[in-house]
Amino acid sequence: MLCRKCQEFAAQALSSSDQKPGEPFVWPNFSFSLHHADELKRCAEARCLICLNIWHSLWPHEVEKLTDESTVTLELKPDQNMPNLRASFADISGQPLFQPRTTGMFYGWADSVQKGLPEVLQECAQLPNENTGSEASFRMADFWMQECCTGHKNCPKPFKDGFIPSRVIDVGSETEDPRLVDTRTPDFKPYQKSYVALSHRWGLTPTLTTKSDTLADRMNGIPLNEIPKVFRDAVLVTRRMRERYLWIDSLCIIQDSKEDWQAESVQMCNIYKKAAFTIASAHSPDSMGGLFRQRNGLRIMPFEVAFAYISGEKRALFIPMGIPEVPWDVQDLPLYSRGWTLQELVLSPRTLIFDPDCLRWECLTTYGSERNPEKGIMRHSSDIRDIQIAIFEEHGANSTSNACFTFDSDTLCSLWHSVVQEYMARELTQYSDRLVAIAGVAEAVGGRIQSLYTTGLWKEHYHRELLWYLQSTILPNPAMHTSVHIHEQADLPKRASPTTAPSWSWASFANRITFYPFSKVHPACELVNLSTANNPHDPSGSITLRADTRIMHVHNQDPGIVAEAVRLFEGKGLRYNAPDRKVPVRLMDLDTMLLLTSKAPRFRSSVCAVPGQWMPDEMISPQTPVTFVAIATTPKLNRRGVYRQIVHALAVLPTEKDDEFRRVGYAEIYDCAWFGYDCAEDLELRKPSWEQLGKRMTLRGRIRPHGLADGKAHRHPIMYDPLPEQEAYHTDAGMLRREITIV
């Protein structure tokens, strides 16, 4: 809908071009005197889409400066064939009042966007559109759903196999109260086999649940006015989208029944994977906040301008670019900080997301929003998006020989690591849910990865699955002029209590973790036995490895050692070439050094700086002997053509049981130092060049870490089967090959 003056603008804009028939289209630069300020306001209130977005591009203090005689000029500004609409304001004498501002960005030609979209946008412009639960919003949601179900070959069709959860909420009609129904009883006669799932944040406010003593009441009916607002709005969405059944975790699982919780929680994979679509309550901190938010949808959705042209009408779509009515950022969305919701959104083939200012849509083929129906912002990283596609690959064209996506077992395991890293950055109310809340994704991935999954680990990839480390809060010491990072007691995470998984599993912590880059590692140990309950509710388990071990004393980096190292080497410029860094770094930079001794140290001077990295799970006394277990290696080629080895090792301490250990950290040991050699780059120290003589003198190069033999005597290449050949070790390395059990 455009006012008379905006229609005149559209009729004249392209006629200002010198374009001739048959020539490639080029956007002209066109300026048009549009309105006085009072007329602009009236046209905006009358829902002229151009005037409305111009008016709402003004800040309140700018509106106060306008008078009835202030003029508005509308410009069509070409920008590399991606034009925009720009408005400028002037006083009665023609002097600019404010900076010109863009009010519309070119989205696309009506005949080149998704079929039917321009007509839907025209409908939405005529419908009530005052909030995200308006008729216009649901019309857009209908469009996305219909396009996905009928036109997307890679998206699974809803209710394909007739699966329905054990309990669902029958939302009924607008004149009925919803009620809980048990789909396993003979009395259940489904109105339809499809259902909708809800993904929401429970929050700190107590929410409506089903318990053993309220189950019968819930099945008799749940008065709509007693339901929390998120649930009530979800019922309205389900009805509006012509669905009959809704699944809400707090109502469809008996919350005080351990047996029911365990039986239903392991069904999460199917529940979300086979839902017609999932409603995501992104912005509400709890069930009381509601799905719908007030906003003017005409300031959100693309609008159409029909330009007159020599060859006929050219219909262009523009995205509104005014001041956001509801400012927000992704950090403002509580849903994405909750652990449970990651698998809910990954497993959902279609998701209707309620953001603070608009609806968003995600399916396996497209992701859009009311602002950008075909090209919205994707909420997942590309890795998580890929694993979502892999989970559903069997449903669509991806499963044919012409598949656009193929995921082998190694790739899927790497993608799984991305999911775990994202998951561990989220919050869980109950630590005991750590494995349960991601079991659905594991089940879905397990169907493709062809490997046994247990307590967070894929058996066939055990040597890679063990290589994770904690992202603890490590801060530089502000009293020192150095970027050295320091471990302090308060910085280190604590293991979940009670125990949620074996110590070698990432699930034993409730903190951010990182996996070593997946494709670069090769096994350096042998799996003897993996014993677990294979139940996400049971945290017990052990892994037995045949591996090379070394017993050493490790010095956790502390401010005293760092300060001493900085004072000792300040200005001398001694450098160490770390294998993954192009720029040499300070020899005593603790980011690339482990401080180790083979015996319990009596003096600090007995510490040896070994090239590598140490990521502890907990603080360990230097007097405590730590067993390092070689798990995997990564070869790095140096300039001499020698593959120096990075060894990835777990640090373990004995438990109270004989021959049993627990994990206490992770280490990477560089440049064949694990074998007792230093196979890094050349060791010579070079004098400064003539150009540097007038400057502060700095030696360039590196020195060999104390206690390591010259790498020129080291045997290369090292053969693995899968353990490294014993001849690769220096006689002073103190390696012991053994079977070791970690719990």
XYZ file of C-alpha atoms in Angstrom:
743
model
C 0.000 0.000 0.000
C 1.492 3.336 -1.107
C 0.179 6.880 -0.819
C -0.410 9.036 -3.900
C 2.972 10.779 -3.715
C 4.885 7.523 -3.286
C 3.031 6.135 -6.303
C 4.174 9.195 -8.261
C 7.733 8.493 -7.125
C 7.443 4.907 -8.382
C 5.992 6.084 -11.704
C 8.819 8.557 -12.360
C 11.929 6.968 -10.811
C 12.916 4.614 -13.633
C 11.705 6.938 -16.394
C 14.501 9.316 -15.374
C 16.982 6.824 -16.818
C 18.283 7.140 -20.383
C 17.840 3.407 -20.763
C 16.831 2.106 -24.187
C 14.778 -1.039 -24.864
C 16.961 -4.150 -24.986
C 19.815 -2.691 -22.923
C 20.788 -4.266 -19.584
C 18.897 -2.666 -16.734
C 20.799 -0.081 -14.680
C 19.350 1.638 -11.629
C 19.180 5.436 -11.987
C 19.953 8.045 -9.358
C 16.612 9.755 -8.729
C 15.432 12.421 -6.278
C 11.781 13.281 -5.582
C 10.143 15.929 -3.401
C 7.806 13.801 -1.332
C 5.923 15.501 1.524
C 5.866 18.154 4.142
C 6.373 16.720 7.621
C 2.689 16.838 8.589
C 1.705 15.010 5.382
C 4.419 12.403 5.979
C 3.011 11.659 9.421
C -0.562 11.355 8.115
C 0.501 8.978 5.321
C 2.526 6.893 7.776
C -0.532 6.560 10.016
C -2.540 5.548 6.929
C -0.074 2.607 6.431
C 1.792 3.878 3.376
C 4.767 1.523 3.576
C 7.389 3.980 2.326
C 6.167 6.891 4.445
C 5.814 4.705 7.529
C 9.442 3.568 7.313
C 10.664 7.102 6.651
C 8.766 8.397 9.681
C 10.160 5.659 11.905
C 13.710 6.385 10.799
C 13.540 9.530 12.942
C 14.708 9.645 16.543
C 12.352 11.355 19.035
C 14.591 14.430 19.334
C 14.553 14.754 15.531
C 10.758 14.599 15.400
C 10.664 17.536 17.831
C 12.682 19.653 15.385
C 10.242 19.123 12.512
C 7.652 21.752 11.634
C 4.680 21.504 9.303
C 6.767 23.296 6.663
C 9.724 20.874 6.900
C 10.157 18.997 3.617
C 11.015 15.382 2.926
C 12.915 14.272 -0.161
C 12.932 10.630 -1.234
C 15.911 9.412 -3.228
C 16.601 6.246 -5.168
C 20.348 5.657 -4.754
C 22.046 2.971 -6.867
C 24.802 1.107 -5.060
C 26.508 -1.482 -7.284
C 23.120 -2.384 -8.691
C 21.795 -2.959 -5.141
C 19.845 0.275 -4.643
C 18.379 1.746 -1.522
C 15.705 4.270 -0.684
C 17.064 7.280 1.174
C 15.197 10.108 2.880
C 16.499 13.596 3.656
C 14.857 16.393 5.641
C 15.132 20.157 5.157
C 13.660 23.265 6.723
C 11.557 25.848 4.877
C 14.707 27.504 3.491
C 16.051 24.227 2.119
C 18.782 23.779 4.742
C 19.317 20.124 5.801
C 17.912 19.324 9.220
C 19.560 15.928 9.761
C 21.834 13.472 8.048
C 20.082 11.567 5.210
C 19.157 8.038 6.231
C 18.490 4.778 4.392
C 14.900 3.653 4.863
C 14.712 0.690 2.481
C 17.299 -1.786 1.143
C 16.717 -3.644 -2.125
C 15.706 -7.265 -1.440
C 15.016 -8.566 -4.933
C 12.714 -8.443 -7.909
C 9.258 -9.859 -7.274
C 9.587 -12.256 -10.193
C 12.946 -13.643 -9.017
C 12.229 -14.401 -5.354
C 10.497 -17.509 -4.058
C 7.265 -18.224 -5.891
C 4.264 -16.839 -4.045
C 6.294 -14.687 -1.635
C 5.341 -11.271 -3.135
C 1.660 -12.156 -2.925
C 2.052 -13.297 0.695
C 3.812 -10.039 1.584
C 0.983 -8.073 -0.028
C -1.530 -10.044 2.050
C 0.479 -9.411 5.221
C 0.502 -5.668 4.519
C -3.312 -5.705 4.656
C -3.685 -7.966 7.713
C -3.454 -7.012 11.403
C 0.254 -7.040 12.229
C 0.656 -5.502 15.658
C 2.546 -8.394 17.320
C 4.312 -11.675 16.563
C 1.064 -13.552 17.153
C -0.875 -11.527 14.578
C -2.683 -12.779 11.485
C 0.125 -11.435 9.292
C 2.771 -13.378 11.226
C 0.804 -16.603 10.964
C 0.271 -16.044 7.246
C 4.049 -15.930 6.834
C 4.431 -19.037 9.009
C 1.856 -20.829 6.838
C 3.884 -19.899 3.762
C 7.122 -21.299 5.194
C 5.436 -24.499 6.377
C 3.692 -25.141 3.078
C 6.831 -24.469 1.043
C 8.864 -26.811 3.240
C 6.377 -29.682 3.203
C 5.654 -29.526 -0.524
C 8.771 -28.110 -2.144
C 11.840 -29.060 -0.097
C 13.221 -32.410 -1.190
C 15.798 -32.532 1.602
C 13.295 -31.904 4.398
C 11.438 -34.911 5.862
C 7.686 -34.906 5.525
C 5.768 -34.602 8.806
C 3.937 -37.644 10.222
C 5.742 -39.868 7.708
C 5.819 -42.962 9.955
C 2.934 -42.126 12.297
C 5.090 -41.736 15.420
C 3.489 -39.851 18.295
C 4.849 -39.434 21.866
C 3.448 -41.406 24.793
C 1.530 -38.372 25.997
C 0.500 -35.215 24.167
C -1.751 -32.261 24.866
C -4.933 -32.253 22.811
C -5.389 -28.522 22.175
C -8.952 -29.006 20.895
C -10.879 -26.089 19.430
C -11.045 -22.469 20.578
C -14.083 -23.271 22.738
C -12.393 -26.189 24.540
C -9.759 -26.406 27.238
C -6.668 -28.425 26.300
C -6.169 -31.764 28.025
C -3.423 -34.333 28.416
C -3.986 -37.613 26.556
C -2.150 -40.939 26.744
C -1.585 -42.167 23.198
C -0.797 -45.723 24.348
C -4.300 -46.487 25.596
C -6.890 -48.286 23.437
C -9.243 -45.344 23.962
C -6.955 -42.983 22.062
C -8.428 -42.305 18.631
C -6.049 -39.810 17.018
C -7.580 -36.903 15.193
C -4.297 -36.820 13.296
C -0.893 -38.435 13.778
C 1.138 -35.237 13.553
C 2.039 -33.097 16.547
C 3.993 -29.963 17.478
C 6.801 -29.779 20.078
C 7.709 -26.827 22.296
C 11.278 -25.778 23.108
C 11.342 -23.367 26.038
C 13.352 -22.341 29.066
C 12.014 -23.409 32.447
C 13.771 -20.560 34.247
C 13.739 -19.863 37.976
C 9.982 -19.327 38.260
C 8.065 -22.534 39.129
C 6.153 -23.712 36.087
C 3.105 -25.888 35.515
C 4.021 -29.583 35.610
C 2.402 -32.991 35.675
C 3.055 -35.122 38.752
C 1.669 -38.437 39.876
C -1.067 -36.792 41.936
C -2.082 -34.341 39.166
C -1.993 -36.738 36.202
C -5.717 -37.496 36.344
C -6.590 -33.801 36.571
C -4.424 -32.974 33.555
C -6.195 -35.671 31.538
C -9.594 -34.258 32.465
C -8.635 -30.806 31.238
C -6.244 -27.902 31.809
C -8.077 -24.558 32.034
C -6.467 -22.219 29.535
C -6.483 -19.303 31.964
C -4.410 -21.347 34.442
C -1.696 -22.233 31.941
C 1.568 -20.201 31.922
C 1.684 -17.696 29.088
C 4.305 -19.507 26.985
C 2.223 -22.696 27.121
C -0.994 -20.785 26.409
C 0.550 -19.075 23.396
C 1.929 -22.432 22.196
C -1.621 -23.831 22.300
C -2.798 -20.883 20.165
C 0.059 -21.415 17.683
C -0.776 -25.118 17.414
C -4.424 -24.358 16.705
C -3.596 -21.574 14.255
C -1.258 -23.873 12.312
C -4.077 -26.423 12.044
C -2.448 -29.014 14.312
C -4.242 -30.890 17.085
C -1.510 -32.170 19.413
C 1.235 -30.384 21.339
C 4.137 -31.871 23.305
C 5.474 -29.907 26.304
C 8.115 -31.622 28.444
C 6.911 -30.359 31.829
C 3.342 -31.528 31.179
C 3.869 -34.694 29.127
C 6.454 -36.288 31.445
C 5.522 -37.166 35.040
C 8.082 -35.029 36.826
C 8.163 -36.873 40.167
C 8.422 -40.340 38.608
C 12.022 -41.425 38.036
C 10.863 -44.355 35.922
C 8.696 -42.198 33.672
C 11.400 -39.537 33.375
C 14.022 -42.074 32.330
C 11.689 -43.771 29.857
C 10.547 -40.526 28.231
C 13.824 -38.579 28.290
C 15.539 -41.177 26.106
C 12.745 -40.640 23.559
C 13.813 -37.020 22.958
C 15.454 -37.955 19.673
C 12.199 -39.188 18.156
C 10.018 -36.578 19.852
C 11.766 -33.598 18.261
C 12.976 -35.341 15.128
C 9.478 -36.441 14.120
C 7.476 -33.380 15.167
C 5.686 -31.502 12.380
C 7.602 -28.474 13.638
C 9.009 -27.125 16.893
C 7.920 -23.874 18.528
C 10.970 -22.109 20.003
C 10.344 -19.547 22.744
C 13.613 -17.687 22.216
C 13.141 -14.521 24.241
C 11.150 -15.607 27.290
C 13.276 -16.295 30.407
C 10.654 -18.710 31.751
C 7.198 -20.071 30.993
C 5.502 -16.889 32.222
C 6.883 -14.516 29.588
C 4.824 -15.557 26.583
C 5.705 -16.092 22.931
C 4.161 -12.987 21.396
C 5.638 -9.487 21.567
C 4.140 -6.185 20.499
C 5.707 -4.619 17.413
C 4.605 -3.024 14.141
C 5.072 -5.707 11.502
C 4.948 -3.131 8.705
C 8.337 -1.956 9.975
C 9.669 -5.515 9.728
C 8.416 -7.201 6.553
C 9.717 -6.387 3.049
C 7.433 -4.063 1.082
C 6.823 -3.820 -2.648
C 7.330 -0.831 -4.947
C 5.930 -1.228 -8.479
C 8.116 0.972 -10.720
C 6.883 2.072 -14.142
C 9.387 1.078 -16.852
C 9.682 1.242 -20.628
C 9.105 -2.500 -20.968
C 6.320 -2.617 -18.397
C 6.045 -2.652 -14.640
C 9.074 -3.715 -12.566
C 8.100 -4.877 -9.073
C 10.883 -4.496 -6.507
C 10.950 -5.601 -2.866
C 12.698 -3.507 -0.199
C 13.638 -4.384 3.391
C 12.710 -1.687 5.964
C 15.816 -0.050 7.431
C 14.404 2.291 10.078
C 15.302 2.470 13.769
C 14.627 -0.949 15.375
C 11.388 -0.845 17.308
C 12.564 -3.627 19.637
C 16.371 -3.488 19.984
C 17.899 -6.820 20.988
C 20.883 -9.094 20.482
C 21.369 -12.853 20.499
C 22.754 -12.581 24.036
C 19.299 -11.357 25.063
C 17.710 -14.692 24.130
C 17.636 -16.984 27.196
C 16.663 -20.069 25.194
C 20.128 -20.392 23.678
C 21.878 -20.551 27.045
C 19.939 -23.653 28.168
C 21.592 -27.044 27.683
C 18.452 -29.028 26.896
C 17.403 -26.746 24.056
C 20.481 -27.428 21.918
C 19.377 -30.956 21.086
C 15.776 -29.803 20.782
C 16.714 -27.367 18.016
C 19.317 -29.624 16.357
C 16.868 -32.530 16.149
C 13.957 -30.453 14.863
C 13.600 -30.560 11.063
C 11.457 -27.406 11.185
C 11.521 -24.688 13.834
C 9.272 -21.654 14.213
C 11.231 -19.233 16.399
C 9.599 -16.409 18.337
C 12.157 -13.615 18.662
C 11.536 -10.279 20.413
C 10.584 -8.472 17.195
C 9.701 -11.087 14.577
C 9.154 -14.700 13.644
C 12.007 -16.783 12.288
C 11.968 -20.061 10.406
C 14.612 -22.759 10.136
C 14.416 -26.008 8.222
C 17.013 -28.203 6.535
C 16.710 -26.267 3.282
C 16.270 -22.638 4.263
C 16.251 -20.197 7.130
C 14.346 -16.955 7.061
C 12.619 -14.295 9.105
C 9.756 -11.875 8.653
C 12.375 -9.250 7.813
C 14.203 -11.485 5.349
C 11.907 -14.412 4.471
C 14.431 -16.342 2.384
C 17.803 -15.307 3.764
C 17.553 -14.779 7.494
C 20.311 -15.251 10.051
C 21.109 -18.879 10.895
C 21.299 -19.467 14.636
C 23.679 -22.431 14.428
C 27.327 -22.563 13.458
C 28.024 -24.205 10.113
C 29.237 -27.379 11.870
C 26.017 -27.764 13.837
C 24.037 -27.022 10.694
C 25.975 -29.786 8.907
C 25.310 -32.350 11.614
C 21.622 -31.444 11.496
C 21.634 -32.112 7.744
C 23.516 -35.385 8.292
C 20.936 -36.581 10.825
C 18.126 -36.146 8.297
C 20.136 -37.102 5.212
C 18.258 -40.367 4.755
C 14.921 -38.553 4.347
C 15.561 -36.582 1.201
C 17.559 -36.193 -1.937
C 20.738 -36.310 0.139
C 20.378 -40.072 0.416
C 20.616 -40.632 -3.328
C 23.713 -40.999 -5.459
C 23.295 -37.351 -6.421
C 23.617 -36.215 -2.810
C 24.857 -32.701 -2.254
C 26.192 -33.669 1.187
C 28.193 -36.732 2.176
C 29.438 -37.255 5.709
C 31.894 -40.032 6.502
C 32.445 -41.325 10.015
C 35.449 -39.085 10.706
C 33.609 -35.969 9.559
C 30.564 -36.813 11.656
C 32.747 -37.293 14.723
C 34.338 -33.901 14.140
C 30.889 -32.319 13.796
C 29.839 -34.077 16.985
C 32.716 -32.360 18.769
C 31.328 -28.993 17.664
C 27.947 -29.922 19.128
C 29.535 -30.958 22.431
C 31.581 -27.751 22.640
C 28.444 -25.659 22.071
C 26.517 -27.812 24.541
C 29.120 -27.503 27.303
C 28.937 -23.711 27.053
C 25.266 -23.872 28.081
C 23.594 -24.156 31.462
C 21.939 -27.157 33.094
C 19.932 -26.942 36.298
C 20.738 -30.559 37.164
C 24.301 -31.741 36.526
C 22.953 -35.289 36.486
C 21.288 -34.452 33.153
C 24.653 -33.804 31.469
C 24.570 -36.951 29.303
C 20.788 -37.265 29.142
C 20.256 -33.785 27.684
C 22.361 -34.589 24.626
C 21.496 -38.283 24.305
C 18.978 -37.522 21.559
C 21.643 -36.029 19.294
C 23.969 -38.935 20.083
C 21.241 -41.409 19.136
C 20.560 -39.605 15.868
C 24.259 -39.350 14.980
C 24.837 -42.964 16.014
C 22.599 -44.124 13.202
C 25.085 -42.613 10.746
C 28.442 -42.912 12.461
C 28.344 -46.707 12.890
C 30.113 -46.672 16.231
C 29.192 -47.573 19.796
C 28.418 -44.457 21.828
C 28.798 -44.576 25.568
C 29.211 -41.890 28.253
C 30.046 -39.248 25.670
C 32.604 -41.291 23.706
C 32.466 -43.003 20.291
C 34.327 -46.293 20.735
C 35.834 -46.527 17.244
C 37.296 -43.024 17.664
C 38.432 -43.408 21.273
C 41.902 -41.886 20.748
C 40.310 -38.685 19.421
C 37.418 -38.624 21.855
C 39.789 -38.525 24.835
C 41.574 -35.394 23.597
C 39.551 -32.647 25.223
C 40.613 -29.987 27.659
C 38.941 -27.415 29.855
C 38.567 -23.763 29.022
C 39.229 -22.425 32.498
C 39.165 -18.751 33.405
C 42.839 -17.893 32.978
C 43.725 -14.219 33.271
C 46.999 -12.329 32.797
C 48.623 -10.954 35.905
C 47.973 -7.172 35.736
C 51.162 -6.474 37.706
C 53.360 -7.880 34.935
C 54.106 -6.489 31.488
C 53.543 -9.825 29.798
C 50.730 -11.768 28.193
C 51.619 -14.937 30.095
C 48.507 -16.716 31.341
C 48.332 -17.897 34.918
C 46.500 -20.812 36.501
C 45.173 -19.993 39.938
C 43.187 -22.156 42.289
C 39.965 -20.162 41.845
C 40.202 -20.329 38.070
C 40.033 -24.077 37.702
C 36.636 -25.721 37.176
C 35.283 -28.293 39.545
C 33.967 -31.699 38.618
C 30.234 -32.144 38.836
C 29.045 -33.508 42.151
C 27.612 -36.070 42.372
C 29.599 -37.755 39.605
C 27.952 -37.510 36.198
C 30.464 -39.506 34.110
C 33.903 -41.165 34.284
C 36.811 -38.743 34.684
C 37.938 -39.342 31.072
C 34.575 -38.143 29.734
C 33.917 -34.469 28.995
C 30.573 -34.981 30.740
C 32.331 -35.236 34.112
C 32.627 -31.436 34.112
C 30.083 -28.644 33.868
C 32.347 -26.196 32.055
C 33.374 -25.230 28.550
C 35.642 -27.763 26.859
C 37.577 -27.870 23.593
C 38.531 -30.864 21.477
C 41.849 -31.022 19.663
C 41.337 -30.569 15.865
C 40.008 -33.924 14.845
C 41.536 -34.924 11.518
C 45.184 -34.351 12.478
C 45.720 -37.016 15.127
C 46.843 -40.629 14.852
C 46.468 -43.270 17.575
C 49.454 -43.947 19.813
C 47.731 -46.407 22.148
C 45.529 -49.486 21.920
C 42.041 -49.937 23.362
C 41.937 -53.051 25.541
C 38.522 -52.650 27.144
C 35.717 -50.122 27.417
C 33.295 -50.932 30.195
C 30.270 -48.716 30.788
C 26.608 -49.116 31.622
C 25.705 -47.664 28.193
C 22.968 -45.707 29.922
C 22.966 -41.893 30.104
C 21.481 -42.133 33.601
C 24.397 -44.306 34.886
C 27.710 -42.425 35.308
C 29.936 -45.455 35.925
C 32.518 -46.659 33.434
C 36.177 -47.438 32.813
C 38.545 -47.534 29.865
C 41.642 -49.747 29.717
C 44.448 -48.801 27.350
C 47.747 -50.353 26.375
C 49.952 -47.305 26.149
C 53.327 -45.720 26.770
C 53.492 -43.858 30.061
C 55.939 -41.516 31.775
C 55.877 -40.486 35.428
C 56.770 -36.841 35.996
C 56.172 -33.987 38.385
C 54.328 -31.065 36.844
C 54.543 -27.476 38.052
C 51.312 -25.574 37.678
C 52.082 -22.109 36.364
C 51.927 -19.626 39.203
C 52.702 -15.899 39.479
C 56.005 -16.495 41.274
C 57.454 -18.715 38.561
C 56.193 -16.446 35.802
C 57.665 -13.317 37.401
C 60.982 -15.070 37.945
C 61.067 -16.243 34.329
C 60.281 -12.781 33.003
C 62.990 -11.155 35.130
C 65.507 -13.767 34.067
C 64.914 -13.481 30.331
C 63.702 -9.902 29.945
C 65.553 -8.133 27.115
C 67.544 -11.186 26.066
C 65.071 -12.091 23.361
C 65.452 -15.852 23.635
C 62.740 -17.350 21.496
C 61.050 -20.712 21.065
C 59.467 -21.705 17.746
C 56.189 -23.378 18.692
C 54.999 -25.842 16.015
C 51.710 -24.066 15.363
C 53.039 -20.501 15.401
C 54.752 -18.695 12.551
C 56.130 -15.984 14.847
C 58.724 -17.084 17.461
C 57.670 -16.528 21.042
C 59.522 -15.973 24.326
C 61.278 -19.096 25.535
C 59.551 -18.943 28.890
C 56.081 -18.163 27.545
C 54.066 -20.630 29.570
C 51.507 -20.986 26.789
C 54.057 -23.217 25.016
C 55.952 -24.724 27.920
C 55.414 -27.415 30.517
C 57.445 -27.170 33.694
C 58.389 -30.774 34.449
C 60.845 -32.804 36.484
C 61.402 -36.537 36.574
C 61.827 -36.438 40.367
C 60.113 -34.505 43.127
C 61.839 -31.100 43.028
C 63.712 -29.729 46.034
C 64.423 -26.342 44.454
C 62.664 -24.275 41.831
C 65.856 -24.267 39.769
C 65.429 -28.006 39.152
C 62.378 -27.358 36.954
C 62.813 -28.267 33.264
C 60.974 -26.246 30.620
C 59.655 -28.782 28.110
C 58.010 -27.531 24.898
C 54.274 -28.133 25.050
C 51.069 -27.134 26.782
C 49.547 -28.163 30.088
C 45.789 -27.915 30.673
C 45.066 -29.160 34.216
C 41.683 -30.322 35.430
C 42.720 -29.484 38.989
C 45.676 -28.067 40.907
C 48.368 -30.655 41.603
C 51.301 -30.301 43.970
C 54.740 -30.439 42.309
C 55.584 -33.118 44.887
C 52.894 -35.429 43.473
C 54.084 -37.847 40.763
C 51.744 -37.705 37.770
C 51.449 -40.466 35.180
C 51.230 -39.168 31.615
C 49.598 -41.570 29.139
C 50.343 -41.138 25.424
C 47.016 -41.264 23.565
C 47.720 -39.904 20.083
C 50.289 -38.058 17.982
C 50.299 -35.313 15.389
C 53.283 -35.123 13.012
C 54.642 -31.675 12.065
C 57.127 -31.240 9.223
C 60.060 -28.910 9.979
C 62.402 -27.156 7.560
C 64.871 -30.028 7.656
C 62.222 -32.358 6.294
C 61.822 -34.127 9.638
C 58.403 -34.967 11.040
C 58.669 -33.868 14.660
C 55.960 -35.345 16.857
C 53.345 -33.670 19.011
C 52.231 -36.222 21.589
C 48.792 -35.828 23.173
C 48.740 -37.270 26.666
C 46.309 -37.638 29.529
C 47.581 -36.906 33.022
C 46.263 -39.392 35.583
C 46.600 -40.077 39.301
C 45.967 -43.399 41.091
C 42.665 -43.940 42.883
C 42.264 -45.875 46.102
C 41.976 -49.109 44.108
C 44.982 -50.981 42.771
C 45.918 -50.366 39.124
C 43.137 -47.807 38.693
C 43.586 -44.149 37.759
C 41.547 -41.005 37.257
C 42.158 -38.175 34.800
C 43.531 -34.890 36.205
C 44.600 -33.036 33.058
C 45.621 -32.982 29.414
C 49.024 -32.184 27.913
C 50.477 -31.613 24.473
C 54.227 -32.237 24.291
C 55.937 -30.777 21.218
C 58.989 -31.473 19.079
C 59.528 -35.126 20.060
C 60.165 -34.049 23.677
C 57.958 -36.953 24.791
C 60.633 -39.275 23.416
C 63.438 -37.362 25.184
C 64.656 -35.421 22.145
C 64.419 -31.863 20.867
C 63.570 -32.003 17.154
C 62.559 -28.383 16.687
C 64.108 -25.957 14.228
C 67.824 -25.038 14.213
C 69.171 -23.970 17.567
C 71.750 -21.323 16.736
C 71.412 -17.815 18.130
C 71.878 -15.175 15.437
C 73.427 -11.766 16.072
C 71.470 -8.667 15.089
C 71.826 -7.232 11.595
C 73.785 -4.017 10.900
C 70.510 -2.085 10.698
C 69.807 -3.015 14.299
C 73.140 -2.018 15.808
C 71.816 1.393 16.833
C 68.840 -0.211 18.494
C 68.508 -2.370 21.550
C 70.527 -5.542 20.910
C 68.455 -8.724 20.778
C 69.660 -12.252 20.173
C 67.486 -14.119 17.698
C 66.810 -17.833 17.620
C 66.195 -20.327 20.406
C 68.006 -22.533 22.871
C 67.471 -26.227 23.476
C 65.281 -26.954 26.499
C 67.320 -28.411 29.334
C 67.192 -32.182 29.688
C 66.427 -33.059 26.047
C 68.870 -34.737 23.672
C 69.823 -33.250 20.306
C 67.120 -34.107 17.775
C 69.725 -34.883 15.109
C 70.273 -38.186 16.883
C 66.562 -39.013 16.965
C 65.242 -41.812 14.781
C 62.883 -40.615 12.018
C 60.368 -41.508 10.805
C 58.815 -43.095 13.873
C 56.792 -46.212 13.115
C 53.471 -46.866 14.914
C 51.515 -50.115 15.255
C 49.571 -48.402 16.850
C 52.101 -47.762 19.640
C 55.378 -46.107 18.642
C 58.439 -48.306 18.252
C 60.423 -48.436 21.477
C 63.641 -47.474 19.669
C 62.168 -43.973 19.232
C 62.708 -43.254 22.949
C 65.900 -41.899 24.471
C 67.289 -44.157 27.150
C 66.763 -41.428 29.772
C 63.096 -40.834 28.846
C 61.843 -43.259 31.491
C 59.029 -44.670 29.334
C 57.006 -47.608 30.667
C 54.695 -49.549 28.337
C 51.747 -50.945 30.255
C 48.012 -51.501 30.481
C 46.323 -48.742 32.424
C 42.692 -48.447 33.548
C 41.117 -44.999 33.898
C 37.766 -44.481 35.620
